[in-house]
Tab-separated table of C-alpha atoms in Angstrom:
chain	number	residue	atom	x	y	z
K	1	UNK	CA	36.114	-111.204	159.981
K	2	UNK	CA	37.651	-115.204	160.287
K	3	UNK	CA	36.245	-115.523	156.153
K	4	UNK	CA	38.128	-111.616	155.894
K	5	UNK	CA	41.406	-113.753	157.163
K	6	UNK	CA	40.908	-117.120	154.982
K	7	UNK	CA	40.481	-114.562	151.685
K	8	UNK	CA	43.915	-112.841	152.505
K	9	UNK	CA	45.640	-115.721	153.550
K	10	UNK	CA	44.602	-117.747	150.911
K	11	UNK	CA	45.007	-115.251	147.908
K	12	UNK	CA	46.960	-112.905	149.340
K	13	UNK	CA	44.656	-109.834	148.495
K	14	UNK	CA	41.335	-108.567	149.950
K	15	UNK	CA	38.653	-107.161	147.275
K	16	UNK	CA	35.871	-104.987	148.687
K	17	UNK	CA	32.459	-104.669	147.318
K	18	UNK	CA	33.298	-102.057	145.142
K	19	UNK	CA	35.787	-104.031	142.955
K	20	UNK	CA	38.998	-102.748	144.114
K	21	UNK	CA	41.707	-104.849	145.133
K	22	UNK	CA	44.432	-104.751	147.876
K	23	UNK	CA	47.778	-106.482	147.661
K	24	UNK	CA	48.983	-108.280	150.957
K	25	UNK	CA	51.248	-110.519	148.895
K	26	UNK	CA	54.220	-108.675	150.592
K	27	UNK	CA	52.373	-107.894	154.385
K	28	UNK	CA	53.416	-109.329	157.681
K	29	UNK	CA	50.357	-109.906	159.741
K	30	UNK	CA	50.541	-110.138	163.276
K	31	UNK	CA	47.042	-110.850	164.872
K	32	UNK	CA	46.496	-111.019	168.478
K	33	UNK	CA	44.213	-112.314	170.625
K	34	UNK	CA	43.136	-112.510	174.559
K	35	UNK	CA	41.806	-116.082	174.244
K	36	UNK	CA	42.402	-118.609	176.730
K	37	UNK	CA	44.369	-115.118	178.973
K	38	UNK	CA	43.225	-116.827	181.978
K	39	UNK	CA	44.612	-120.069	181.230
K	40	UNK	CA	48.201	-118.727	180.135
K	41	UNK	CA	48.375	-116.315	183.297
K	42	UNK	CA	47.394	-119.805	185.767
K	43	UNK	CA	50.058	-121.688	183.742
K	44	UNK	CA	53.119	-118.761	184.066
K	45	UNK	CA	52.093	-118.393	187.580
K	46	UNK	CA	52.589	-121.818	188.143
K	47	UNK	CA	55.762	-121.531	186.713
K	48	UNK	CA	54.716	-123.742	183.629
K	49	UNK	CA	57.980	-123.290	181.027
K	50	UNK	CA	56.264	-121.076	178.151
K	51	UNK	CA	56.692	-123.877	175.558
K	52	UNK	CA	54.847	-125.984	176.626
K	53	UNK	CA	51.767	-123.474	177.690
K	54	UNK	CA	52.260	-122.636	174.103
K	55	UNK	CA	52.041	-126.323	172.624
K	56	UNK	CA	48.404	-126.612	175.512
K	57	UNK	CA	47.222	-123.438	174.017
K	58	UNK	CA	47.549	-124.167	170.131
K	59	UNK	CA	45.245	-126.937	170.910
K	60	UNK	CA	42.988	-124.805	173.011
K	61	UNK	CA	42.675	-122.082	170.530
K	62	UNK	CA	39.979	-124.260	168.863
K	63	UNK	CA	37.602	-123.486	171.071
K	64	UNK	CA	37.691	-120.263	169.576
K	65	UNK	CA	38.877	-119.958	165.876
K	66	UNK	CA	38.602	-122.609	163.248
K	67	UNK	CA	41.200	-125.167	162.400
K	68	UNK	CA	41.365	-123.980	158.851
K	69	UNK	CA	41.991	-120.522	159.825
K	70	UNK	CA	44.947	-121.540	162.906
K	71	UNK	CA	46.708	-123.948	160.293
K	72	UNK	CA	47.245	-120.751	158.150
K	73	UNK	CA	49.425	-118.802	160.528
K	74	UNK	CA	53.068	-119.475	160.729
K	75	UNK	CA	53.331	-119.717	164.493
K	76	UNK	CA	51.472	-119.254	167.900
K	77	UNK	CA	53.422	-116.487	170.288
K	78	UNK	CA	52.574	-116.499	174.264
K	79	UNK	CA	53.061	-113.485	175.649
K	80	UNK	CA	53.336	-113.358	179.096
K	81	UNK	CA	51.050	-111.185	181.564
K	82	UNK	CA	52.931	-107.754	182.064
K	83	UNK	CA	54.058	-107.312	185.542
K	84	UNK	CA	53.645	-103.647	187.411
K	85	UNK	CA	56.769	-102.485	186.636
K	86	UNK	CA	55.687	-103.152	182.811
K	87	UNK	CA	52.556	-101.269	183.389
K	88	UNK	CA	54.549	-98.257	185.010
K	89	UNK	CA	57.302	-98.038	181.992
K	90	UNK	CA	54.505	-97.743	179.838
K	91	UNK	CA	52.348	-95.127	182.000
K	92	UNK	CA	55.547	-92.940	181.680
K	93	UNK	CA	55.975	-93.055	177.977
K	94	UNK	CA	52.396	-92.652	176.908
K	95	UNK	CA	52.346	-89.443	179.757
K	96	UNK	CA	55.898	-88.647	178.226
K	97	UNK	CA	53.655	-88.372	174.451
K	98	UNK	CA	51.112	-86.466	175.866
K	99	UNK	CA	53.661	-84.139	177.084
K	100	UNK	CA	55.303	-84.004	174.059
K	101	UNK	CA	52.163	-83.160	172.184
K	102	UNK	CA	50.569	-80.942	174.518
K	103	UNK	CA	53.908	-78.866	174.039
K	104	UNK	CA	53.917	-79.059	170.297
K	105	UNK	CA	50.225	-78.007	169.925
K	106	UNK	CA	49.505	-75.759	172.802
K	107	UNK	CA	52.967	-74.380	174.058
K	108	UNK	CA	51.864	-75.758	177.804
K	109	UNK	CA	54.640	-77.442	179.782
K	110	UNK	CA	53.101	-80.537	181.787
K	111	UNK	CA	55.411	-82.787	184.593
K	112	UNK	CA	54.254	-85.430	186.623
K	113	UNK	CA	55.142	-86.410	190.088
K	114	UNK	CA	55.998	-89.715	190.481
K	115	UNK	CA	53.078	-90.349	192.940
K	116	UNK	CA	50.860	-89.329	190.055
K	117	UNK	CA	52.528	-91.483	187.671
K	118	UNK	CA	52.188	-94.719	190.228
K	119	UNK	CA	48.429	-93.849	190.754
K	120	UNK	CA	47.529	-93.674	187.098
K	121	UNK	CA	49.765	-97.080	186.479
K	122	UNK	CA	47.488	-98.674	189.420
K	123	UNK	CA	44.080	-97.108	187.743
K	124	UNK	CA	45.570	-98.831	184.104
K	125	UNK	CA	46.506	-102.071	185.498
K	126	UNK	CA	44.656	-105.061	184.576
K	127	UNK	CA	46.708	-108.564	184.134
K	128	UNK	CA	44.176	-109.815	181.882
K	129	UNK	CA	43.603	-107.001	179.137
K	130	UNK	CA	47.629	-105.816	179.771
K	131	UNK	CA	48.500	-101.679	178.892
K	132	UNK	CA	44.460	-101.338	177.056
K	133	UNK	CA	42.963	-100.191	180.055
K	134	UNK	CA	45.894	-97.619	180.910
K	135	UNK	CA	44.749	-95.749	177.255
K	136	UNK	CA	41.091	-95.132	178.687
K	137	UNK	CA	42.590	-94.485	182.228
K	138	UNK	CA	44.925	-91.953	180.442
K	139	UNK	CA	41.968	-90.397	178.447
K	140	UNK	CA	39.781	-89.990	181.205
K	141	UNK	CA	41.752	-88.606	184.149
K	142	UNK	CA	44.185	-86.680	181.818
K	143	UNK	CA	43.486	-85.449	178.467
K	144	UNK	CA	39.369	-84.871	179.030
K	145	UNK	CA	40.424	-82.427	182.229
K	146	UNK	CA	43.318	-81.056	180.475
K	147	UNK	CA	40.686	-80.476	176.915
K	148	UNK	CA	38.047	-78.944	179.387
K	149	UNK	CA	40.541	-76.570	181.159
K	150	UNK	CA	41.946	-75.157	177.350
K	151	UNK	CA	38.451	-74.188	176.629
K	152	UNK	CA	37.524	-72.628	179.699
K	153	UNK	CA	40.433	-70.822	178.838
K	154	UNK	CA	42.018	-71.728	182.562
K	155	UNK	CA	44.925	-72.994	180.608
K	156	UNK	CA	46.590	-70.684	177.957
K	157	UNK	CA	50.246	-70.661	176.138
K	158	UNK	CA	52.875	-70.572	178.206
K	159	UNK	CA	51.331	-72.491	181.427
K	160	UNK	CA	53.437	-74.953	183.241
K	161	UNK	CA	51.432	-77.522	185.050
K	162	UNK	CA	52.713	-80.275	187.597
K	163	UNK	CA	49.869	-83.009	188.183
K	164	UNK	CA	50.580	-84.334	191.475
K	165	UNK	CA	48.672	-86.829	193.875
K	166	UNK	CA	46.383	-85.018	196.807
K	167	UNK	CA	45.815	-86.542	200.433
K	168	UNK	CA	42.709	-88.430	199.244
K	169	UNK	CA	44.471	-90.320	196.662
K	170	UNK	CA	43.441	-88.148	193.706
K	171	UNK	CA	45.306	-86.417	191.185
K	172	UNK	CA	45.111	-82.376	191.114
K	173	UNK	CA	47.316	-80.172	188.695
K	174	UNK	CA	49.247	-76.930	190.220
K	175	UNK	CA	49.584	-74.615	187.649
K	176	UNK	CA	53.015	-72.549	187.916
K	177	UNK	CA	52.201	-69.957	186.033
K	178	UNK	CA	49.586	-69.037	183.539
């Protein structure tokens, strides 16, 4: 993949092994990367100003891409770790889209109590790997039960489902009306 990046930063075009060309010549490519997370979350604990984390970690980053391939990007970004509350914004709007398309495609109304929405925001929190987990979190404890339940046929048009947290700590949906 590194040789896939010196082609199309080099000539501006990737050609596959068929012949045919693409045109990158007017592409903004943002590439990201979890190397060296560790070291970036010990320095912004430590209240380290980002710039100069960022000036350490450009010369870091050898230890896992080439020079010729870092000299070819325009500039190095540090992100910093997302807090909590990032990971709970983000819990909302991706359970806000599944809303949204369970609506469109299936006419069934689903809320979430905010006790749900907290649980599933701890399950998807990792301050290494950021929102990624929260996708597979979402997936699993979500859309698979929710998929499952339309084919039973335990969920039809018209349902209105509230997932809420139970005593034990785990999320169960109460169906208002199927």
């Amino acid at each position: 993949i590194l040789n896939l990046f010196l082609q199309l930063f080099d000539e501006g075009r990737l050609t596959d092994n068929l012949g045919r060309t693409i045109d990158f010549s007017n592409t903004i490519i943002i590439a990201t990367s979890n190397a060296h997370s560790e070291f970036i979350k010990s320095h912004i604990e430590a209240g380290t100003p980002i710039e100069i984390v960022s000036e350490q970690l450009k010369k870091k980053l050898t230890d896992f891409f080439r020079p010729e391939l870092l000299n070819r990007f325009s500039g190095v970004i540090v992100f910093k770790t997302l807090s909590r509350e990032d990971i709970r914004a983000i819990t909302k709007l991706q359970l806000k889209k599944f809303a949204n398309d369970l609506a469109q495609t299936q006419s069934i109304s689903v809320s979430f109590e905010e006790s749900a929405v907290d649980k599933i925001a701890e399950w998807g929190y990792d301050p290494v790997f950021g929102a990624r987990p929260l996708r597979s979190v979402i997936s699993e404890k979500i859309r698979s039960p929710f998929a499952e339940k339309i084919l039973k046929g335990e969920l039809v048009r018209g349902s209105q489902i509230k997932i809420k947290l139970n005593e034990k700590g785990e999320l169960e949906s109460e169906n208002k009306q199927a």
